[in-house]
XYZ file of C-alpha atoms in Angstrom:
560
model
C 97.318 -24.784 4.679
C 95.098 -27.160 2.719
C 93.213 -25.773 0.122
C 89.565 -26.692 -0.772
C 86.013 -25.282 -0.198
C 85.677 -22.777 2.458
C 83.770 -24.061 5.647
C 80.572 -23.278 5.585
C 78.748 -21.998 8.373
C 76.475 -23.248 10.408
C 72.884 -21.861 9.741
C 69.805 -22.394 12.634
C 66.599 -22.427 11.094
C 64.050 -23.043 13.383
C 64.092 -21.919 17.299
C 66.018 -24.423 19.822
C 63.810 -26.964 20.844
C 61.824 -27.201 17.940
C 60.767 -31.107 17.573
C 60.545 -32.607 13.834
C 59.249 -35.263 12.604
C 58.816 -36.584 9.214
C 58.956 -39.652 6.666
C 56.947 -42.151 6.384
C 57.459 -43.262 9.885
C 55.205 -39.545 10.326
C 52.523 -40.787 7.859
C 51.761 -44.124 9.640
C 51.570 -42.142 13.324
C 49.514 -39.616 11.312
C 47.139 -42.735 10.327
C 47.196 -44.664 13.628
C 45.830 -41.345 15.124
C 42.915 -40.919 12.768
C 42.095 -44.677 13.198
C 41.929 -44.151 17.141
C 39.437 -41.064 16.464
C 37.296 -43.711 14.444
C 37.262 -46.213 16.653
C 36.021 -43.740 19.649
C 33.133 -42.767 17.184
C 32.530 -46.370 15.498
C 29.971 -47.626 18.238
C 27.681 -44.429 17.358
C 26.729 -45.633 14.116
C 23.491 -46.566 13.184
C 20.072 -47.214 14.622
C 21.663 -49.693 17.278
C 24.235 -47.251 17.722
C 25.170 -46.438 21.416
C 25.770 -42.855 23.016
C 28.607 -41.245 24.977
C 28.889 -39.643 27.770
C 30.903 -36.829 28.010
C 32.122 -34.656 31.129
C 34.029 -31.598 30.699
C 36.565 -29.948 33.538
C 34.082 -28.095 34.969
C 31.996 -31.326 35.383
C 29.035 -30.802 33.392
C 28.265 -33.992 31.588
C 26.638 -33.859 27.587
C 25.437 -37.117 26.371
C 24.896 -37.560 22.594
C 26.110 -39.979 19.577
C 26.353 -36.916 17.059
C 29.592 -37.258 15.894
C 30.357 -33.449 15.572
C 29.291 -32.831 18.552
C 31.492 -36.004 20.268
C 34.642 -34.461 18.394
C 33.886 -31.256 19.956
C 33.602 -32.020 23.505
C 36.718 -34.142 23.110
C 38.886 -30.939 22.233
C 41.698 -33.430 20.021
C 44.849 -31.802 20.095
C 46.445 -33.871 17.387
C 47.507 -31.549 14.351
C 46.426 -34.385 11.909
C 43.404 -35.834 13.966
C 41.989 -32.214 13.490
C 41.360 -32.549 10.307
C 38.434 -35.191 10.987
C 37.446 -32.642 13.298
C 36.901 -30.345 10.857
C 35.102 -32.478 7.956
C 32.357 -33.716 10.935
C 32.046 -29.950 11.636
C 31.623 -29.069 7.806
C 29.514 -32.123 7.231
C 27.409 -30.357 10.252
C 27.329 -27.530 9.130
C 26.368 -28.432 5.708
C 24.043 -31.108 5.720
C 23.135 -31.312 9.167
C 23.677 -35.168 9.119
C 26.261 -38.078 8.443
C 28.983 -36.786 10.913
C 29.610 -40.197 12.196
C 29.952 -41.681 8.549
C 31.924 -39.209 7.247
C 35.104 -39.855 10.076
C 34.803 -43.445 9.567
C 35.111 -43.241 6.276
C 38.235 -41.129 6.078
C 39.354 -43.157 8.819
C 38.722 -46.118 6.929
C 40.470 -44.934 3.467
C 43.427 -44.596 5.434
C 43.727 -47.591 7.063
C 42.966 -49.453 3.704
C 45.823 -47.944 2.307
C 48.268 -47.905 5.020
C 49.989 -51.739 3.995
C 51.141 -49.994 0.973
C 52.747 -46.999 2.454
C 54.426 -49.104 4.378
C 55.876 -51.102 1.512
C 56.918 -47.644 -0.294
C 53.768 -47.089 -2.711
C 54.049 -43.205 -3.327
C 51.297 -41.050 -1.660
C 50.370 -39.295 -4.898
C 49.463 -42.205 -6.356
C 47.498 -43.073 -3.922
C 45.689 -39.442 -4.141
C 45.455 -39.951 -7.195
C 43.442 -43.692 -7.466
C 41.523 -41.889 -4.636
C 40.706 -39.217 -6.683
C 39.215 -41.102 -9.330
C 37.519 -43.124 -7.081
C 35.680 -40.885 -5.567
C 34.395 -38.852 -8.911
C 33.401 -42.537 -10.368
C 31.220 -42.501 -7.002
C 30.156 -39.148 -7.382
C 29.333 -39.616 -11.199
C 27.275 -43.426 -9.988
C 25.259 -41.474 -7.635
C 23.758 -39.413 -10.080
C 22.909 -41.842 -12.279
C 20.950 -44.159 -9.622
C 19.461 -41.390 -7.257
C 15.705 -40.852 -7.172
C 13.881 -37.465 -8.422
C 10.583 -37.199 -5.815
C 8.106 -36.057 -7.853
C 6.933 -32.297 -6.634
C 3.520 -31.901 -8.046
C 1.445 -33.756 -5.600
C 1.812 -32.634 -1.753
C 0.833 -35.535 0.227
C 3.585 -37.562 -1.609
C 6.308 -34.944 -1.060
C 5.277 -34.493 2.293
C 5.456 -38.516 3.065
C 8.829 -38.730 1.525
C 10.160 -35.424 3.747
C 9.102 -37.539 6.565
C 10.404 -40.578 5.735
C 13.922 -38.660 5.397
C 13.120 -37.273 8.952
C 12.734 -40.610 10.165
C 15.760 -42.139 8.868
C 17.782 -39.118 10.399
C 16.350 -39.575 13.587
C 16.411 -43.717 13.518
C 19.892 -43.455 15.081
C 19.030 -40.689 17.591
C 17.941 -40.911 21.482
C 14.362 -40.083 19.967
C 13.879 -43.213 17.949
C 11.508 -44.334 19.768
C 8.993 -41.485 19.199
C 10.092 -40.556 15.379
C 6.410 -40.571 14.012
C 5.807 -37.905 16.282
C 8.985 -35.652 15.779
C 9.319 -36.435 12.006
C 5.805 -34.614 11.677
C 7.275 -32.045 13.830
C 9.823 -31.091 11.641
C 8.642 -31.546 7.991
C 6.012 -28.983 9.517
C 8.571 -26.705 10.720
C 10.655 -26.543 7.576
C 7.455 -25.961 5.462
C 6.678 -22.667 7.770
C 10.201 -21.123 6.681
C 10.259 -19.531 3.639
C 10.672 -21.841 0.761
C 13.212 -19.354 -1.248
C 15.679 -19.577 1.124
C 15.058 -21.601 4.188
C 16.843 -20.321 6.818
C 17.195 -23.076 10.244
C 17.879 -20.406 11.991
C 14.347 -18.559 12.199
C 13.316 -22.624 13.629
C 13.477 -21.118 17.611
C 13.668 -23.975 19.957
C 13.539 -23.398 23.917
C 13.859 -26.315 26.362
C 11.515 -26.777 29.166
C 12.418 -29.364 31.665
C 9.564 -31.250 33.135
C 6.667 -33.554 31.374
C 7.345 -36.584 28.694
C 8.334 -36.176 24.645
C 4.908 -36.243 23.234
C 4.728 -33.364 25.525
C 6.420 -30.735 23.073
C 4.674 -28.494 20.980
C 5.516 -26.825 17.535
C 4.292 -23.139 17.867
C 3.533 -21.838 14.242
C 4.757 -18.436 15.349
C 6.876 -17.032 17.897
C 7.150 -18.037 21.561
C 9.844 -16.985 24.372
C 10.131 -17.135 27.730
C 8.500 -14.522 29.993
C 11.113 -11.526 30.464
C 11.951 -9.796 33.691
C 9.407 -7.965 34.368
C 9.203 -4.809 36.880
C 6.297 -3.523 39.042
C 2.808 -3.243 37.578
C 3.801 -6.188 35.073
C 1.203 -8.680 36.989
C -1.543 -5.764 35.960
C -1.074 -5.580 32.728
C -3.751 -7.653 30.225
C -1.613 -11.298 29.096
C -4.107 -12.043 25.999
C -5.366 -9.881 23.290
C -6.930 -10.593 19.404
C -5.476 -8.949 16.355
C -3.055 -6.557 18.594
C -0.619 -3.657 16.932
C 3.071 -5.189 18.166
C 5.608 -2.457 17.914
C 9.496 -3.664 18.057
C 11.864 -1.559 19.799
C 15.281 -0.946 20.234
C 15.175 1.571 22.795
C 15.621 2.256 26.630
C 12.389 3.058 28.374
C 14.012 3.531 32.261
C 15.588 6.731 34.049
C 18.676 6.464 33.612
C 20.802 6.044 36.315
C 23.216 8.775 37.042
C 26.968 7.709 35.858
C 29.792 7.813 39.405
C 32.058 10.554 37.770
C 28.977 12.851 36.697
C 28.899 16.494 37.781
C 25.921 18.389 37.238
C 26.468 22.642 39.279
C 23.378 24.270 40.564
C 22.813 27.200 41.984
C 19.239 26.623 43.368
C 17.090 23.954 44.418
C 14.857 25.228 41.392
C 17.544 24.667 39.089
C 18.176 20.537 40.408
C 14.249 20.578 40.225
C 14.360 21.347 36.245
C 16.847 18.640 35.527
C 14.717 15.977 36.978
C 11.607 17.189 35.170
C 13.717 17.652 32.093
C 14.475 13.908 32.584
C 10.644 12.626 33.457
C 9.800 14.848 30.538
C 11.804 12.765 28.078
C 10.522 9.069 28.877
C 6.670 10.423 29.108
C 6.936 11.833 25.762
C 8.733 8.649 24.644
C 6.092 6.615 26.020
C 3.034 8.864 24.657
C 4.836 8.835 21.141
C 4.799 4.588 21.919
C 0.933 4.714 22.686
C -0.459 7.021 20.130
C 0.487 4.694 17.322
C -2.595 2.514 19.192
C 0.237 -0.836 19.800
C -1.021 -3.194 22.548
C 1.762 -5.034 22.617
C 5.368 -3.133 23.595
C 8.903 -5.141 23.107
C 12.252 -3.990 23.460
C 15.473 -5.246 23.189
C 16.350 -3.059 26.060
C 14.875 -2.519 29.603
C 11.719 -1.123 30.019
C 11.779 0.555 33.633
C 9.248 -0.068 36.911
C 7.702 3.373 35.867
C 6.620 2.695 31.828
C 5.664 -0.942 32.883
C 2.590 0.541 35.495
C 2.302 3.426 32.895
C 1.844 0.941 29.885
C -0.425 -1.447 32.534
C -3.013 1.964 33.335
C -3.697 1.933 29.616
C -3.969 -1.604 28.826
C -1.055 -2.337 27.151
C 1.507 -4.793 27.498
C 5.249 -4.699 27.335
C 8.391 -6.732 28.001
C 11.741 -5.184 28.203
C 15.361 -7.233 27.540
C 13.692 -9.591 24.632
C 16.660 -11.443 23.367
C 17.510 -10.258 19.815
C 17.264 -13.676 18.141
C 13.928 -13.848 19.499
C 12.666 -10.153 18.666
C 14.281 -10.664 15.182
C 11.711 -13.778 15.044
C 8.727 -11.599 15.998
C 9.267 -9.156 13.323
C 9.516 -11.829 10.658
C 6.264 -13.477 11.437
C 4.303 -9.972 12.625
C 5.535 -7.780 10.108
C 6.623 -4.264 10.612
C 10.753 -3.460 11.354
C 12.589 -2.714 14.465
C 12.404 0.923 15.746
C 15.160 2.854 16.770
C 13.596 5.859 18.373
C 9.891 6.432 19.953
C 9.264 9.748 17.217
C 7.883 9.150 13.769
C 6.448 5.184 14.236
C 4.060 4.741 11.160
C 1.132 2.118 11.102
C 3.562 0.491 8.353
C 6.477 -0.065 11.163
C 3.973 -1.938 13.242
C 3.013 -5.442 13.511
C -0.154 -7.842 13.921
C -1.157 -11.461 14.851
C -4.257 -13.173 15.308
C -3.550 -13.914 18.781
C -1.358 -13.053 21.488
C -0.992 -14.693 25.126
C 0.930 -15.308 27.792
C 0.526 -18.874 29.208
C 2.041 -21.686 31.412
C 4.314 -23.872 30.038
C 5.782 -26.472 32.852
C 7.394 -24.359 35.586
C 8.043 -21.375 32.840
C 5.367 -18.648 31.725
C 5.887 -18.031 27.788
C 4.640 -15.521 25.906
C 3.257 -16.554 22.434
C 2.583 -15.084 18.960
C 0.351 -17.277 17.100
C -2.053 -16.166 13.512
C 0.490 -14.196 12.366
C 0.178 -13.312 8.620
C 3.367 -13.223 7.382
C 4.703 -16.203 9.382
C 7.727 -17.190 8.500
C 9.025 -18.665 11.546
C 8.308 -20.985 14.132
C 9.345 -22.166 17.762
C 9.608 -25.916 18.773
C 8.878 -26.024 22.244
C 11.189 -29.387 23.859
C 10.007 -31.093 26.788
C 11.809 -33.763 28.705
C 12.791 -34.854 31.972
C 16.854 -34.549 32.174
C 18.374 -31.356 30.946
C 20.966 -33.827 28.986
C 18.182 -35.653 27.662
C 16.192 -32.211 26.367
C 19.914 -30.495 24.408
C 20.499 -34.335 22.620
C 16.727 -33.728 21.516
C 17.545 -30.367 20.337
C 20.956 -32.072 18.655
C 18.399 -34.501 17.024
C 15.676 -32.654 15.471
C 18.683 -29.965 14.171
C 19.998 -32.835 12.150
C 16.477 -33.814 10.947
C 15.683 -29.992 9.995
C 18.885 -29.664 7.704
C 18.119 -33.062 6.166
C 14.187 -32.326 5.634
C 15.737 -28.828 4.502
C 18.294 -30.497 1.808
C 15.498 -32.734 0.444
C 13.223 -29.457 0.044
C 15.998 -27.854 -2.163
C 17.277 -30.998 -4.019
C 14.427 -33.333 -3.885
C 17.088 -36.569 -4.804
C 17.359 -39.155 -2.721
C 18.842 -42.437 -2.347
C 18.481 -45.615 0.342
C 20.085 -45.220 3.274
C 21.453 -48.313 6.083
C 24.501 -48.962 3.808
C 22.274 -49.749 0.495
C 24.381 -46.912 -1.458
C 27.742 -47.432 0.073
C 27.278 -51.326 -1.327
C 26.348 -50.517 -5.067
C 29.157 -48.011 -5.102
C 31.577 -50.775 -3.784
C 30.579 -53.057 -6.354
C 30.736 -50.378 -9.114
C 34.578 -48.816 -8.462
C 35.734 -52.631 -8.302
C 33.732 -53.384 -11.031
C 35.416 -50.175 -12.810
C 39.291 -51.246 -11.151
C 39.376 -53.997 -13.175
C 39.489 -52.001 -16.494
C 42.816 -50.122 -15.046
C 45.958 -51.385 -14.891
C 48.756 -51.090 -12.813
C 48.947 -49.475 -8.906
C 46.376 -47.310 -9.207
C 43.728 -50.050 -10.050
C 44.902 -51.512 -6.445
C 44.147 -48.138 -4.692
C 40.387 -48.268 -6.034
C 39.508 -51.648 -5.364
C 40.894 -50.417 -1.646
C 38.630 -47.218 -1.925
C 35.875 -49.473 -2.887
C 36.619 -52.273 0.069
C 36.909 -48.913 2.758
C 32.625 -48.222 1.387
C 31.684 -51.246 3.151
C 32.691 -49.550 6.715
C 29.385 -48.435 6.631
C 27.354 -51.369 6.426
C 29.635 -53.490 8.735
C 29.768 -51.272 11.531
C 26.019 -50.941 11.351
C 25.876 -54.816 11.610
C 28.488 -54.866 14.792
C 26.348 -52.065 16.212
C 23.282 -54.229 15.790
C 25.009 -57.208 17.034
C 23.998 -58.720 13.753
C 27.066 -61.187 12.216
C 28.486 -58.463 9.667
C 30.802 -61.320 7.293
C 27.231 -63.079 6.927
C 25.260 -59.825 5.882
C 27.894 -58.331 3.871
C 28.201 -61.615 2.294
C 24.631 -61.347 1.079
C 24.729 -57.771 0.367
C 27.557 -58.657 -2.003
C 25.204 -61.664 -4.059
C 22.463 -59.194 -4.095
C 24.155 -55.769 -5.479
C 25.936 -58.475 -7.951
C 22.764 -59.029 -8.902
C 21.370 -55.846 -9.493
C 19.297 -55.173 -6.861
C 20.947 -51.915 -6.076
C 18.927 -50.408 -3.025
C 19.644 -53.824 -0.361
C 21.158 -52.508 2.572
C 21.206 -53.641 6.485
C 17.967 -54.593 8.189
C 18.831 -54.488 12.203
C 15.069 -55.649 12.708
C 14.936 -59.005 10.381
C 15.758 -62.263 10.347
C 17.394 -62.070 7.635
C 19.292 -58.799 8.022
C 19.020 -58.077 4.734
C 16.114 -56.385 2.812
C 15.441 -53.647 -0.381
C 15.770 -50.274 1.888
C 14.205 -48.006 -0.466
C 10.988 -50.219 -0.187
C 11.221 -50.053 3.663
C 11.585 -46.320 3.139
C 14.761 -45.810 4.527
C 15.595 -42.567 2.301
C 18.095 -39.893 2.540
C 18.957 -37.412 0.151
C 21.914 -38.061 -2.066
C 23.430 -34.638 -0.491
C 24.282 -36.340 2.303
C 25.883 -39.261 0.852
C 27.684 -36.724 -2.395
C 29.100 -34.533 0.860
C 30.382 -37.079 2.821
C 32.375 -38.977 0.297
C 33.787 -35.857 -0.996
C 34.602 -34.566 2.642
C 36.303 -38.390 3.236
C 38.115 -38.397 0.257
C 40.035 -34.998 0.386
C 40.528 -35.693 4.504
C 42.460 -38.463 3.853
C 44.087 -36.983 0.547
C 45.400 -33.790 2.957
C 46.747 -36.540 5.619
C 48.440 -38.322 2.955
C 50.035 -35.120 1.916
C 51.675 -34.077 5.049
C 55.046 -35.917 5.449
C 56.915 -33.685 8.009
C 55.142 -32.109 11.539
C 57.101 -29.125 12.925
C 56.727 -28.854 16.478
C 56.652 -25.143 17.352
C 58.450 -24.659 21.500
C 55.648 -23.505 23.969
C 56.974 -20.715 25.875
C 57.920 -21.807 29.218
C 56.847 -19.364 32.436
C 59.524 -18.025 34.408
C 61.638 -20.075 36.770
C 60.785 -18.425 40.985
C 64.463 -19.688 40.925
C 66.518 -22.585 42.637
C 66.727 -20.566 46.323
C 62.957 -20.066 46.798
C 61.033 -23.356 48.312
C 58.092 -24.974 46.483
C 55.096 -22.710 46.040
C 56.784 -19.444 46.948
C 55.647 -18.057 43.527
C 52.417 -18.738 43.591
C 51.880 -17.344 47.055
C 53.288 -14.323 46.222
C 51.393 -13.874 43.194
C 48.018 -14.707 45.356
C 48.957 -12.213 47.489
C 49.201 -9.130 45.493
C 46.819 -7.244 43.302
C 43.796 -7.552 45.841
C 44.922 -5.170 48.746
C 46.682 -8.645 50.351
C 50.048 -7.821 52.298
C 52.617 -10.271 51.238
C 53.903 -12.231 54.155
């Protein structure tokens, strides 16, 4: 017997049919399927940018170039291509704007980089030159980015809507941006200025009639509710009305199947239904003695208390969505009541006017002259439904910009302009590093220029020739040049032509890019989890036995 180390035995790990896959041969397919994402995304870039159309499997068809929302509606199931999923989301969420930039920049970083991974460059070095890259951007924005003065309105007003603009100069509403960017700044200055919540910015679509056709209600408006008999009686305008907000059920209730109610005499059934008529007649005296004209609740409000509330003059609407009633309360004042006892004049709410009125093929009740407005509803017009939601996609990515300039009030010159100086200024800065790492910034600095160039290919403008001037000029100094899609030259000094953003937009997305493609460059090894299979009908039973079978039960179906 030979003697030596025992045998060791064999130890499974992971479940059979697990499928690995790791190295760097993992890395590059990790890259190649970021770059695809980017190149689905690149042609959306830009104010020549072009839009997708998108049809899901039940065939409804979205068409937008919001990058977010493209990622989205293409439901990537790539573990690594997720993660640009989820920056375009946060970028969305965030700042509302520079989806598209902030995938093709991530994309970008890792395709500048991939040469050396193939030659055997270590990621972490690579995370690391990124790293510094990316604060030395940071830091440069800072320094160059433009304070807007606060103290006179009319200029802080102009520059909100030159950052509306810009937002918008990419969008399906380009063509009407004066319009819209006046729209929004508006919109944003109703909220309140402490916190500025986009949420309290209602918007309800209303196919039928052109753009200019939409309306900014300084208020609240929805549309009509269902209404019962006696609804068409009630009075549809009133000045300076009480509004009283209600989360209660004003309907006989319905008895429920399994209820048993034992009487001994008709008299006896008699007092339960008066017991019950009792209840909503005292609700709906408690409701009118607090003198209210208007009536909403979040719940129904029956046939009988709508031709009760339309005998006294007052009007009500039952099943008022709770985004919408929480709107109403913020610009009428008063709170939402959960019972009809005890309503105070303090619980109530007023507004200067009140009306119901046509709107297209919709009636829409409005609240307008409130006092304590601090809300409003942008009313969308349009003639395709696809064409009204991209509007809606639009003006939500002009709101969060208008709303980031309101908080920070820096801003910088959009069309490329700022990813250009910071090119020039990491290479300028690689130089003074030595070894690998200075090679890995000067690649950080060359990815930058994505920007620009695919706003030139968009454009159809040639992007070596404007990139090649861009270059002379940042070399220069002159720090805000950035692409001109209208010009001759295709050059020109942005922040003169008021193409602003604010530096938010530009601080998030780099950030975003950078640790996206530091987390790619991280992950060296996919595990493969098994899906679970379903159950084999087994080899005797012919094609489609199983799922005729399973048709056939459950519904009262003999099998056959």
């Amino acid at each position: 017997m030979q003697r030596g180390l025992p045998m060791q035995p064999t130890v499974v790990l992971l479940k059979e049919g697990t499928d690995t896959s790791q190295g760097k041969a993992q890395l590059l397919s990790n890259i190649s399927a970021c770059l695809a994402i980017a190149g689905t995304l690149a042609s959306t870039l830009g104010p020549r940018g072009m839009d997708k159309l998108i049809v899901n499997e039940r065939g409804d068809a979205q068409i937008t170039n919001d990058g977010a929302t493209i990622l989205k509606l293409l439901d990537i199931v790539h573990p690594a291509a997720r993660t640009l999923v989820d920056i375009a989301r946060a970028q969305d969420a965030e700042v509302g704007d520079g989806t598209t930039s902030v995938v093709l920049l991530a994309a970008q970083l890792l395709k500048e980089v991939r040469g050396y991974i193939e030659e055997g460059v270590s990621p972490h070095i690579i995370m690391k030159g990124f790293r510094q890259a990316s604060q030395i951007a940071l830091q440069r924005i800072k320094e160059i980015q433009v304070s807007v003065d606060r103290s006179d309105p009319e200029r802080f007003r102009s520059l909100l809507i030159k950052c509306a603009s810009t937002s918008m100069s990419s969008k399906l509403i380009h063509s009407e941006k004066p319009f819209f960017a006046n729209m929004v700044v508006d919109a944003v200055m109703c909220l309140d200025q402490d916190d500025l919540d986009e949420s309290l910015i209602g918007v309800k679509k209303i196919p039928g009639g052109g753009m200019q056709d939409s309306l900014l209600i300084n208020g609240v408006s929805f549309k009509k509710t269902f209404t019962y008999a006696g609804a068409e009686q009630q009075p549809k305008s009133f000045r300076d009305p009480l509004i009283v907000s209600l989360n209660v059920e004003l309907e006989l209730k319905a008895e429920k199947d399994n209820a048993e109610v034992r009487v001994e005499a008709v008299s006896d059934y008699q007092a339960i239904v008066d017991a019950e008529w009792e209840i909503i007649y005292r609700k709906l005296e408690a409701i009118e003695k607090t003198g209210a004209k208007v009536v909403l609740s979040k719940l129904p409000i029956g046939d009988l208390a709508t031709q009760w509330f339309a005998d006294r003059d007052i009007f009500c609407a039952g099943r008022v969505a709770a985004a919408d009633l929480q709107r109403v309360v913020q610009a009428v004042g008063g709170s939402i009541q959960s019972t009809c006892s005890d309503i105070r004049r303090e619980h109530l709410g007023t507004c200067g006017k009140f009306d119901e009125r046509q709107i297209g093929g919709e009636r829409y009740n409005v609240f307008e002259e409130c006092p304590k407005s601090k809300t409003c509803t942008l009313l969308l017009r349009g003639g395709a439904e696809q064409f009204i939601e991209e509007v809606e996609r639009s003006l939500h990515d002009a709101i969060m910009v208008v709303k980031r300039a309101v908080k920070n009030g820096e801003i910088v010159a959009g069309g490329g302009a700022i990813e250009m100086d910071l090119s020039a200024h990491i290479r300028k800065h690689a130089l003074s590093i030595p070894g690998k790492t200075q090679l890995v910034m000067t690649a950080f600095a060359k990815a930058l220029e994505v920007i620009p160039r695919q706003i030139c290919d968009n454009a159809g403008l040639d992007s070596t020739d404007v990139l090649n001037k861009l270059r002379m000029k940042h070399a220069n100094g002159s720090k805000w040049f950035g692409v001109d899609v209208d010009g001759p030259e295709g050059v020109r000094d942005n922040m003169e032509a008021f193409v602003w953003e604010p530096s938010l937009v530009r601080v998030n997305a780099i950030s975003s890019a950078t640790e996206a493609a530091c987390l790619i460059l991280s992950v060296d090894e996919t595990v493969r989890n098994p899906q679970s299979e379903a159950p084999n009908p087994g080899p005797q039973a012919p094609p489609g036995t199983a799922q005729r079978a399973l048709r056939g039960r459950g519904r009262g179906v003999p099998r056959r």
